[in-house]
Amino acid sequence: MTSILGTGIQEGLLLKPVTYRWAMDLYDQAVANTWFPNEIQLGEDLADFARMTDDERHALTYLMSYFNPNELLVNKALAFGVYPYVNAAECHLYLAKQMWEEANHCMAFEYVLETFPIDREQAYESHVSVPSMAAKEEFEVRYIRRMTEDTLDIATVEGKQDFVRNLVAYNVILEGIWFYSGFMVALSFRQRNLLRNFGSLIDWIVRDESLHLKFGINLILTVLEENPEVATEQFAAEIRQMILDGVTMEEAYNRDLLPTGILGLNAQVVNDYVRYLTDRRLEELGFEPEFNVANPAKWMAAANDTFELVNFFEATNTSYEVNAQA
Amino acid sequence: MNTVSIRVQKRDGSLVDYDGAEVAASIADAARGLDDELTRAVQLQSEVEITLFDRIGTDQLDDAVIHVALANVKDDPAYDTIAARLLTKKLYKQVFGDTHDLFGDGAPETIRQLHALHFPGYVERAVRAGLLAPELATSFDLERLAAALAPERDDLLRFIGVQTMRNRYMLTDEARRPVEVPQFFWMRVAMGLSLNEADPTAVALELYEAMSRLLYLAAGSTLVNAGTRYAQLSNCFVMQMDDEIEHIAKSVRDVMWLTKGTGGIGLSVTKLRSEGSPIRSNNTTSTGPIPFMHTIDSTLRAVSRGGKKFGALCFYMENWHLDFAQFLDLKQNSGDPYRRVRTANTAVWISDEFMKRVAGDDDWYLFDPLDTADLVELYGAAFSRRYAEYAAMAESGELRRFKKVRAREQWKAILVTLQTTSHPWLTWKDTINTRALNNNTGTIHLSNLCTEVCLPQDADNVAVCNLASINLARHLVGAGRGARFDWDLMARSVRTAVRQLDNLVDITASSVPEAEHANRENRAVGLGVMGFSDVIERLGLAYDSPEAWDVIDEVVEFISWHAIDASCDLSRERGPYANFVGSRWSRGLVPIDTLDELERDRGVPVDVDRTARLDWDRLRARVRGGVRNATLMAIAPTASIGLVAGTTPGLDPQFSQIFSRTTSSGKFLEINRNLVADLKGLGLWERVRDDLLRFQGDLSKVDGVPQWLKDTYRTSFQVDPTAYLHVAARAQKWIDQAISRNIYLADRSVGAMVDLYQLAWRMGVKTTYYLHMMPRHQAEQSTVKVNKAAEIAGAGGGPRRGFGARPAATAVAPAPTPSVSIELEVDVVDGAACPVDPQERLQCESCQ
């Protein structure tokens, strides 16, 4: 019986033969997706930034306050809560790439903070001082903190459940719901032809996050499959509730993000989108959906769901790959 | 949504209660004549109201309605029509003045009267404001032109067409407010291209009729500047840097001026001596071409074209240059930024000699142009002879600086770089030079920005080409097997376009004397086509079918024949172009005659069908007596004017049946209207549209669609790649310049690319343009159902059910997956094979 979980120092040192092909493929694809923030010229968006309304700039600043520290939080969750407890070399390869990607995302957001006239102090400060943002962070930290306590024994059911809790907290809730809701707001600017270079950054980040999600969900499902004793009625109910609590926190946060509303978007629309996404995540984990709502952001079909044909003189192609093999 | 508390802020600052009825009326007006107009109007109104907020501005409300319409395009292209009409009405409001309601009174007669009423005033005001040339107010019968304006033709435009016109081509005042509505725009361009005529009003009317009906369109620079004070109307400029510091500096200066004039530039750097090459004047060594290229690249971002786009330039280098490997690295996304060109494009200028050495797996020598200066000027067999001499000199030690590689190694390096960075574009020097009819003025050293121009240039001549494009879609009548081309209309369109292009040469003005000179002496024009894929679909043909290739062959032959004939007529009327004598035209040759010439010179057959349908002997006799233009045809990419024309660009296939298009005006969803019409005809559209989006517009993956439909509507990545070469080669027979040939590949293997591009050369394709690779991984889709939970009882090796597996965990827990060969299992669910990769299973909607 294979086990994806394990803590042996001398285990998982040989890549071949690969056990979890999905992890290996994710690594290869992640490498091919490599991008750098300076491939776009964010300064070209400054004119747009100046033209935006106060509410729009507030929304953007709020997003930056949130994204930036949380990319590094995910990094910690991976370092303390996932990497040490996973056994397979191919998983470690992917995790290493994912951690670099979080670093790259952090650099991308730093690039935004450096380019746009956003008050960095104020932006940083709000993730501590604004209650709805602080609540989300506190929620995450609670789970990561648990993973750093050395009483965690991955060989026990409790240990495995803690592992799954951490994954759900950072991968399903933070990366899979909270970040996605933020990306949707970020992409909405481009739908009105604002902040197009920023939009390219978000395209790349969303592309990365889709793979993070695939990995995390696969990891959870593999753990549950290999360790059927983990998914008790009680644990399942706890996880489901955790996710729904995450939604409640996000709804409060979005009301602060968009107190009034901006063109094409208000807190209600974003929160409907959050509920729609949450149902998807629940189903991916094998739960029944909770909210049964339709995606209110039809424009995401253009923004995100289709192949894009780029006029190379006018926009950056965000769907190329690197690392071709001759 | 409670709209009682929503107020709208008018431009004067006052607040009024939001009036749903007013919005409803505007949407209903924009939906007139469409099926289900009432349902659509109600739906859009409620969707708008969801996103409203208190104190929304009237302009914002206009935009909100438009955005909501656009968001629904994935469900029906009719919403695009609604959005287009709303945007046009917004323009009417802005130009004709505010009216009492949201988008203005929409009655067609009212609109017509407003146009006729406002037109003369618009011209006069714009002249006074210094936007338009004074002649527009004095040389035309403005009332007569005003009476001819036909606003019903605005309905021909798609949303992206109106948006592109507004953002890119139409005139605005200093505050960036529009001063033109679409019909004014067409008329203004028509006037600006008739200034040199004896009866400007009559010709302007003729040009207006053709362009406002979208029968043909002038290219970008012409649309922006025609009729304005700044009449830089030419599109393409071709130049070369000499290996001498003064000329390098001049080149930088010229690039700035040409860019400011909105032109696209091709620039060859082959002559620049390589890195490390000695410079006698100050006893140092050269840094090679790369740093100079970086300098020019920075210039492109510094000077924006008309404030609307960054500079656009393509660097060309022959692949025997010692620094060629560094040239290949210029578009990598990482590395030393001083050795990269982020904005400019790159293309490689390849000789027959190289292609033969690749085929024969021979060596390939790289030289410093300082040592081999004449190679740049030689082509064909003469180049091969001289190249062999230099190679011998290298081997015998007479040339100190050279490098030797396997030809195939460099060929592969070029193709791998092309796949990962989309550059360099492959272009073939000898096919181009050997087939050129205007080869009496010198060697063609490079192509242009978009690889469709083939013009010689030198230190005294910056080559210039002037472009226009026939919209094939507007010349096809009927649909299905009964559809046929209106050849008379096409002939008229061609002749009108050629005359307009010739006028342009005399009207346009450039700030680069060498360009002015070349333009007047050669009068080179490039008439092309767009809408090929559009007409093929309407004819029920697949892009990769021989019947489709026959169509392009026949159409381009026809256009070429009439274009050349029109040029002969103009030569009778106005005289032949200055460099006519000594050209192959003057010896009675036409483009098709040079295929044999090419075959003889390179000693390798040109693999293309030689069928001719028209009376070329007649033309051979006529051209001998004089042609007005050194060149007549080129197929440009038409990426932007194709949007205005509302058809597929150039010879391009349908990218996908539903996809998003990213331009400087925004990111828009595009859906194939021909396909939607066919699906509606079969009663399948409603059922199929979500799947179509889920599968990224790939119809072949959608269930319940007849095979004949799937065969006709293939995506660019499904089309057999050799079809791109067949289409290009059949057209290229007739075209005296070249074609911007985009290629689309799903297969990433470099071996396949090697074969494809070698075949291109064998078939006589002159140039290729962008290579689009099918993305293997996209971000998780948002608006389609991903990972549907249709529970399947877990069998051995079945998909994981996560938390859905409990509490029966003891009874039907899925068997442990085998340790190594997971990817070899294949399950079948609902008749479709499950993806073997568990990660893909997650996304496959058949199972969970």
PDB file of C-alpha atoms in Angstrom, chain B residues 568-784:
ATOM      1  CA  CYS B 568      -1.978  49.223 -66.512  1.00  0.00           C
ATOM      2  CA  ASP B 569      -5.000  51.499 -66.959  1.00  0.00           C
ATOM      3  CA  LEU B 570      -3.547  53.940 -64.460  1.00  0.00           C
ATOM      4  CA  SER B 571      -0.247  53.796 -66.296  1.00  0.00           C
ATOM      5  CA  ARG B 572      -2.038  54.892 -69.471  1.00  0.00           C
ATOM      6  CA  GLU B 573      -3.758  57.668 -67.573  1.00  0.00           C
ATOM      7  CA  ARG B 574      -0.936  58.862 -65.332  1.00  0.00           C
ATOM      8  CA  GLY B 575       2.270  57.278 -66.640  1.00  0.00           C
ATOM      9  CA  PRO B 576       4.276  54.224 -65.486  1.00  0.00           C
ATOM     10  CA  TYR B 577       6.234  54.269 -62.250  1.00  0.00           C
ATOM     11  CA  ALA B 578       9.678  55.857 -62.492  1.00  0.00           C
ATOM     12  CA  ASN B 579      11.676  52.641 -62.171  1.00  0.00           C
ATOM     13  CA  PHE B 580       9.495  50.698 -64.588  1.00  0.00           C
ATOM     14  CA  VAL B 581      12.025  50.427 -67.387  1.00  0.00           C
ATOM     15  CA  GLY B 582      14.341  47.503 -66.707  1.00  0.00           C
ATOM     16  CA  SER B 583      11.848  45.760 -64.434  1.00  0.00           C
ATOM     17  CA  ARG B 584      10.525  42.356 -65.362  1.00  0.00           C
ATOM     18  CA  TRP B 585       7.144  43.963 -65.921  1.00  0.00           C
ATOM     19  CA  SER B 586       8.753  45.824 -68.794  1.00  0.00           C
ATOM     20  CA  ARG B 587       9.847  42.499 -70.234  1.00  0.00           C
ATOM     21  CA  GLY B 588       6.277  41.223 -70.202  1.00  0.00           C
ATOM     22  CA  LEU B 589       6.449  39.025 -67.100  1.00  0.00           C
ATOM     23  CA  VAL B 590       3.674  38.529 -64.579  1.00  0.00           C
ATOM     24  CA  PRO B 591       4.039  36.902 -61.116  1.00  0.00           C
ATOM     25  CA  ILE B 592       3.155  33.332 -62.135  1.00  0.00           C
ATOM     26  CA  ASP B 593       6.020  33.347 -64.639  1.00  0.00           C
ATOM     27  CA  THR B 594       8.652  33.519 -61.931  1.00  0.00           C
ATOM     28  CA  LEU B 595       7.910  30.115 -60.418  1.00  0.00           C
ATOM     29  CA  ASP B 596       9.907  28.374 -63.135  1.00  0.00           C
ATOM     30  CA  GLU B 597      12.660  30.927 -62.666  1.00  0.00           C
ATOM     31  CA  LEU B 598      12.844  30.016 -58.985  1.00  0.00           C
ATOM     32  CA  GLU B 599      12.934  26.317 -59.746  1.00  0.00           C
ATOM     33  CA  ARG B 600      15.786  26.784 -62.211  1.00  0.00           C
ATOM     34  CA  ASP B 601      17.816  28.922 -59.909  1.00  0.00           C
ATOM     35  CA  ARG B 602      17.619  26.782 -56.813  1.00  0.00           C
ATOM     36  CA  GLY B 603      17.607  23.439 -58.594  1.00  0.00           C
ATOM     37  CA  VAL B 604      14.799  22.165 -56.379  1.00  0.00           C
ATOM     38  CA  PRO B 605      11.205  21.893 -57.645  1.00  0.00           C
ATOM     39  CA  VAL B 606       8.619  24.357 -56.386  1.00  0.00           C
ATOM     40  CA  ASP B 607       5.888  22.091 -55.116  1.00  0.00           C
ATOM     41  CA  VAL B 608       2.702  23.898 -56.029  1.00  0.00           C
ATOM     42  CA  ASP B 609      -0.183  23.424 -58.430  1.00  0.00           C
ATOM     43  CA  ARG B 610       0.280  25.542 -61.548  1.00  0.00           C
ATOM     44  CA  THR B 611      -3.339  25.884 -62.713  1.00  0.00           C
ATOM     45  CA  ALA B 612      -4.223  29.231 -64.241  1.00  0.00           C
ATOM     46  CA  ARG B 613      -7.767  30.177 -65.154  1.00  0.00           C
ATOM     47  CA  LEU B 614      -7.556  33.630 -66.698  1.00  0.00           C
ATOM     48  CA  ASP B 615      -6.091  35.201 -69.826  1.00  0.00           C
ATOM     49  CA  TRP B 616      -2.592  36.094 -68.708  1.00  0.00           C
ATOM     50  CA  ASP B 617      -1.235  36.507 -72.195  1.00  0.00           C
ATOM     51  CA  ARG B 618      -3.385  39.560 -72.523  1.00  0.00           C
ATOM     52  CA  LEU B 619      -1.868  41.010 -69.377  1.00  0.00           C
ATOM     53  CA  ARG B 620       1.657  40.075 -70.366  1.00  0.00           C
ATOM     54  CA  ALA B 621       1.220  42.226 -73.438  1.00  0.00           C
ATOM     55  CA  ARG B 622      -0.289  45.088 -71.444  1.00  0.00           C
ATOM     56  CA  VAL B 623       2.314  45.208 -68.663  1.00  0.00           C
ATOM     57  CA  ARG B 624       5.072  45.474 -71.197  1.00  0.00           C
ATOM     58  CA  GLY B 625       3.620  48.846 -72.106  1.00  0.00           C
ATOM     59  CA  GLY B 626       3.718  50.168 -68.538  1.00  0.00           C
ATOM     60  CA  VAL B 627       2.392  49.568 -65.031  1.00  0.00           C
ATOM     61  CA  ARG B 628       1.723  52.302 -62.572  1.00  0.00           C
ATOM     62  CA  ASN B 629       2.947  50.447 -59.458  1.00  0.00           C
ATOM     63  CA  ALA B 630       6.099  48.402 -58.844  1.00  0.00           C
ATOM     64  CA  THR B 631       4.064  45.893 -56.857  1.00  0.00           C
ATOM     65  CA  LEU B 632       0.347  45.267 -56.578  1.00  0.00           C
ATOM     66  CA  MET B 633      -0.392  42.689 -53.917  1.00  0.00           C
ATOM     67  CA  ALA B 634       0.485  41.634 -50.395  1.00  0.00           C
ATOM     68  CA  ILE B 635      -1.667  39.913 -47.800  1.00  0.00           C
ATOM     69  CA  ALA B 636      -1.198  41.717 -44.515  1.00  0.00           C
ATOM     70  CA  PRO B 637      -2.332  40.311 -41.160  1.00  0.00           C
ATOM     71  CA  THR B 638      -5.360  42.692 -41.045  1.00  0.00           C
ATOM     72  CA  ALA B 639      -5.659  41.934 -37.339  1.00  0.00           C
ATOM     73  CA  SER B 640      -7.250  45.284 -36.578  1.00  0.00           C
ATOM     74  CA  ILE B 641      -9.064  46.215 -39.759  1.00  0.00           C
ATOM     75  CA  GLY B 642     -10.442  42.668 -39.815  1.00  0.00           C
ATOM     76  CA  LEU B 643     -12.226  43.556 -36.583  1.00  0.00           C
ATOM     77  CA  VAL B 644     -13.720  46.633 -38.185  1.00  0.00           C
ATOM     78  CA  ALA B 645     -14.751  44.630 -41.231  1.00  0.00           C
ATOM     79  CA  GLY B 646     -16.308  42.023 -38.926  1.00  0.00           C
ATOM     80  CA  THR B 647     -14.618  39.084 -40.581  1.00  0.00           C
ATOM     81  CA  THR B 648     -11.707  36.715 -40.117  1.00  0.00           C
ATOM     82  CA  PRO B 649      -8.304  38.322 -40.662  1.00  0.00           C
ATOM     83  CA  GLY B 650      -6.267  37.666 -43.793  1.00  0.00           C
ATOM     84  CA  LEU B 651      -6.003  34.008 -44.643  1.00  0.00           C
ATOM     85  CA  ASP B 652      -6.205  33.000 -41.010  1.00  0.00           C
ATOM     86  CA  PRO B 653      -8.371  30.100 -39.884  1.00  0.00           C
ATOM     87  CA  GLN B 654     -10.943  30.466 -37.139  1.00  0.00           C
ATOM     88  CA  PHE B 655      -8.787  30.543 -34.012  1.00  0.00           C
ATOM     89  CA  SER B 656     -11.366  28.615 -32.052  1.00  0.00           C
ATOM     90  CA  GLN B 657     -15.176  28.606 -32.271  1.00  0.00           C
ATOM     91  CA  ILE B 658     -15.349  30.599 -29.062  1.00  0.00           C
ATOM     92  CA  PHE B 659     -12.343  32.485 -27.784  1.00  0.00           C
ATOM     93  CA  SER B 660     -11.305  35.778 -26.306  1.00  0.00           C
ATOM     94  CA  ARG B 661      -9.462  38.418 -28.211  1.00  0.00           C
ATOM     95  CA  THR B 662      -7.055  40.707 -26.422  1.00  0.00           C
ATOM     96  CA  THR B 663      -6.485  44.078 -28.006  1.00  0.00           C
ATOM     97  CA  SER B 664      -5.615  47.506 -26.748  1.00  0.00           C
ATOM     98  CA  SER B 665      -9.361  48.184 -26.578  1.00  0.00           C
ATOM     99  CA  GLY B 666      -9.999  45.332 -24.187  1.00  0.00           C
ATOM    100  CA  LYS B 667     -10.568  41.603 -23.973  1.00  0.00           C
ATOM    101  CA  PHE B 668     -13.648  40.429 -25.836  1.00  0.00           C
ATOM    102  CA  LEU B 669     -15.395  37.171 -26.313  1.00  0.00           C
ATOM    103  CA  GLU B 670     -15.753  36.164 -29.903  1.00  0.00           C
ATOM    104  CA  ILE B 671     -18.095  33.508 -31.092  1.00  0.00           C
ATOM    105  CA  ASN B 672     -18.315  32.123 -34.606  1.00  0.00           C
ATOM    106  CA  ARG B 673     -21.562  33.475 -36.015  1.00  0.00           C
ATOM    107  CA  ASN B 674     -21.521  31.127 -38.991  1.00  0.00           C
ATOM    108  CA  LEU B 675     -21.393  28.184 -36.613  1.00  0.00           C
ATOM    109  CA  VAL B 676     -24.133  29.571 -34.404  1.00  0.00           C
ATOM    110  CA  ALA B 677     -26.340  30.082 -37.457  1.00  0.00           C
ATOM    111  CA  ASP B 678     -25.759  26.505 -38.571  1.00  0.00           C
ATOM    112  CA  LEU B 679     -26.378  25.144 -35.079  1.00  0.00           C
ATOM    113  CA  LYS B 680     -29.555  27.159 -34.745  1.00  0.00           C
ATOM    114  CA  GLY B 681     -30.642  25.802 -38.113  1.00  0.00           C
ATOM    115  CA  LEU B 682     -30.266  22.322 -36.667  1.00  0.00           C
ATOM    116  CA  GLY B 683     -31.960  23.289 -33.403  1.00  0.00           C
ATOM    117  CA  LEU B 684     -28.805  22.487 -31.452  1.00  0.00           C
ATOM    118  CA  TRP B 685     -27.450  25.827 -30.268  1.00  0.00           C
ATOM    119  CA  GLU B 686     -29.039  26.032 -26.816  1.00  0.00           C
ATOM    120  CA  ARG B 687     -27.977  22.505 -26.003  1.00  0.00           C
ATOM    121  CA  VAL B 688     -24.432  22.824 -27.232  1.00  0.00           C
ATOM    122  CA  ARG B 689     -23.243  26.265 -26.208  1.00  0.00           C
ATOM    123  CA  ASP B 690     -22.069  25.489 -22.670  1.00  0.00           C
ATOM    124  CA  ASP B 691     -20.105  22.504 -23.903  1.00  0.00           C
ATOM    125  CA  LEU B 692     -18.560  24.606 -26.590  1.00  0.00           C
ATOM    126  CA  LEU B 693     -17.239  26.991 -23.967  1.00  0.00           C
ATOM    127  CA  ARG B 694     -16.125  24.166 -21.704  1.00  0.00           C
ATOM    128  CA  PHE B 695     -14.093  22.684 -24.521  1.00  0.00           C
ATOM    129  CA  GLN B 696     -12.413  25.981 -25.376  1.00  0.00           C
ATOM    130  CA  GLY B 697     -14.362  26.254 -28.608  1.00  0.00           C
ATOM    131  CA  ASP B 698     -13.404  22.826 -29.902  1.00  0.00           C
ATOM    132  CA  LEU B 699     -16.541  21.547 -31.609  1.00  0.00           C
ATOM    133  CA  SER B 700     -15.096  18.077 -32.148  1.00  0.00           C
ATOM    134  CA  LYS B 701     -15.407  17.363 -28.413  1.00  0.00           C
ATOM    135  CA  VAL B 702     -19.080  18.252 -28.240  1.00  0.00           C
ATOM    136  CA  ASP B 703     -21.613  15.417 -28.302  1.00  0.00           C
ATOM    137  CA  GLY B 704     -24.619  15.328 -30.574  1.00  0.00           C
ATOM    138  CA  VAL B 705     -23.204  17.467 -33.353  1.00  0.00           C
ATOM    139  CA  PRO B 706     -23.183  15.995 -36.884  1.00  0.00           C
ATOM    140  CA  GLN B 707     -19.805  15.063 -38.284  1.00  0.00           C
ATOM    141  CA  TRP B 708     -20.141  17.280 -41.357  1.00  0.00           C
ATOM    142  CA  LEU B 709     -20.444  20.265 -39.067  1.00  0.00           C
ATOM    143  CA  LYS B 710     -17.371  19.237 -37.104  1.00  0.00           C
ATOM    144  CA  ASP B 711     -15.451  18.856 -40.361  1.00  0.00           C
ATOM    145  CA  THR B 712     -16.328  22.336 -41.529  1.00  0.00           C
ATOM    146  CA  TYR B 713     -15.734  24.069 -38.217  1.00  0.00           C
ATOM    147  CA  ARG B 714     -12.323  23.090 -37.049  1.00  0.00           C
ATOM    148  CA  THR B 715     -10.227  25.188 -34.735  1.00  0.00           C
ATOM    149  CA  SER B 716      -6.883  26.540 -35.860  1.00  0.00           C
ATOM    150  CA  PHE B 717      -5.161  23.870 -33.778  1.00  0.00           C
ATOM    151  CA  GLN B 718      -7.133  21.040 -35.302  1.00  0.00           C
ATOM    152  CA  VAL B 719      -6.514  22.021 -38.889  1.00  0.00           C
ATOM    153  CA  ASP B 720      -3.779  19.947 -40.471  1.00  0.00           C
ATOM    154  CA  PRO B 721      -0.794  22.321 -40.312  1.00  0.00           C
ATOM    155  CA  THR B 722       0.228  21.624 -43.894  1.00  0.00           C
ATOM    156  CA  ALA B 723      -3.065  23.231 -44.907  1.00  0.00           C
ATOM    157  CA  TYR B 724      -1.614  26.595 -43.862  1.00  0.00           C
ATOM    158  CA  LEU B 725       1.138  26.029 -46.387  1.00  0.00           C
ATOM    159  CA  HIS B 726      -1.197  24.899 -49.136  1.00  0.00           C
ATOM    160  CA  VAL B 727      -3.382  27.948 -48.749  1.00  0.00           C
ATOM    161  CA  ALA B 728      -0.362  30.243 -48.721  1.00  0.00           C
ATOM    162  CA  ALA B 729       1.397  28.539 -51.630  1.00  0.00           C
ATOM    163  CA  ARG B 730      -1.660  28.651 -53.887  1.00  0.00           C
ATOM    164  CA  ALA B 731      -2.170  32.330 -53.176  1.00  0.00           C
ATOM    165  CA  GLN B 732       1.556  33.066 -53.398  1.00  0.00           C
ATOM    166  CA  LYS B 733       1.612  32.017 -57.045  1.00  0.00           C
ATOM    167  CA  TRP B 734      -0.204  35.205 -57.938  1.00  0.00           C
ATOM    168  CA  ILE B 735       1.085  37.639 -55.361  1.00  0.00           C
ATOM    169  CA  ASP B 736       4.134  39.697 -56.256  1.00  0.00           C
ATOM    170  CA  GLN B 737       4.968  40.425 -52.616  1.00  0.00           C
ATOM    171  CA  ALA B 738       4.196  38.009 -49.799  1.00  0.00           C
ATOM    172  CA  ILE B 739       1.721  36.828 -47.169  1.00  0.00           C
ATOM    173  CA  SER B 740       1.705  37.205 -43.382  1.00  0.00           C
ATOM    174  CA  ARG B 741       1.247  33.517 -42.787  1.00  0.00           C
ATOM    175  CA  ASN B 742       0.221  32.703 -39.203  1.00  0.00           C
ATOM    176  CA  ILE B 743       0.661  29.089 -38.239  1.00  0.00           C
ATOM    177  CA  TYR B 744      -1.074  27.178 -35.446  1.00  0.00           C
ATOM    178  CA  LEU B 745       0.282  24.015 -33.918  1.00  0.00           C
ATOM    179  CA  ALA B 746      -0.986  21.619 -31.299  1.00  0.00           C
ATOM    180  CA  ASP B 747       1.966  19.270 -31.680  1.00  0.00           C
ATOM    181  CA  ARG B 748       4.981  20.499 -29.747  1.00  0.00           C
ATOM    182  CA  SER B 749       7.478  18.086 -31.238  1.00  0.00           C
ATOM    183  CA  VAL B 750      10.341  19.876 -32.900  1.00  0.00           C
ATOM    184  CA  GLY B 751      10.565  17.080 -35.451  1.00  0.00           C
ATOM    185  CA  ALA B 752       7.135  18.013 -36.748  1.00  0.00           C
ATOM    186  CA  MET B 753       8.167  21.655 -36.954  1.00  0.00           C
ATOM    187  CA  VAL B 754      11.299  20.762 -38.895  1.00  0.00           C
ATOM    188  CA  ASP B 755       9.229  18.956 -41.498  1.00  0.00           C
ATOM    189  CA  LEU B 756       6.624  21.677 -41.700  1.00  0.00           C
ATOM    190  CA  TYR B 757       8.960  24.576 -42.318  1.00  0.00           C
ATOM    191  CA  GLN B 758      11.026  22.628 -44.795  1.00  0.00           C
ATOM    192  CA  LEU B 759       7.850  21.848 -46.662  1.00  0.00           C
ATOM    193  CA  ALA B 760       6.987  25.542 -46.619  1.00  0.00           C
ATOM    194  CA  TRP B 761      10.217  26.323 -48.417  1.00  0.00           C
ATOM    195  CA  ARG B 762       9.696  23.548 -50.929  1.00  0.00           C
ATOM    196  CA  MET B 763       6.196  24.780 -51.743  1.00  0.00           C
ATOM    197  CA  GLY B 764       7.504  28.240 -52.505  1.00  0.00           C
ATOM    198  CA  VAL B 765       6.080  30.002 -49.459  1.00  0.00           C
ATOM    199  CA  LYS B 766       7.984  33.259 -49.162  1.00  0.00           C
ATOM    200  CA  THR B 767       7.467  34.119 -45.509  1.00  0.00           C
ATOM    201  CA  THR B 768       5.806  32.966 -42.335  1.00  0.00           C
ATOM    202  CA  TYR B 769       4.634  35.052 -39.419  1.00  0.00           C
ATOM    203  CA  TYR B 770       3.563  34.164 -35.876  1.00  0.00           C
ATOM    204  CA  LEU B 771       3.556  30.614 -34.626  1.00  0.00           C
ATOM    205  CA  HIS B 772       0.734  30.007 -32.143  1.00  0.00           C
ATOM    206  CA  MET B 773       1.133  26.958 -29.920  1.00  0.00           C
ATOM    207  CA  MET B 774      -1.977  25.489 -28.428  1.00  0.00           C
ATOM    208  CA  PRO B 775      -1.906  26.144 -24.685  1.00  0.00           C
ATOM    209  CA  ARG B 776      -1.664  22.883 -22.827  1.00  0.00           C
ATOM    210  CA  HIS B 777      -2.824  24.331 -19.590  1.00  0.00           C
ATOM    211  CA  GLN B 778      -5.342  27.026 -18.949  1.00  0.00           C
ATOM    212  CA  ALA B 779      -6.508  28.455 -15.672  1.00  0.00           C
ATOM    213  CA  GLU B 780      -9.478  26.699 -14.146  1.00  0.00           C
ATOM    214  CA  GLN B 781     -12.594  27.811 -16.010  1.00  0.00           C
ATOM    215  CA  SER B 782     -15.079  29.962 -14.204  1.00  0.00           C
ATOM    216  CA  THR B 783     -18.354  30.071 -16.126  1.00  0.00           C
ATOM    217  CA  VAL B 784     -18.726  26.423 -17.012  1.00  0.00           C
TER     218      VAL B 784
END
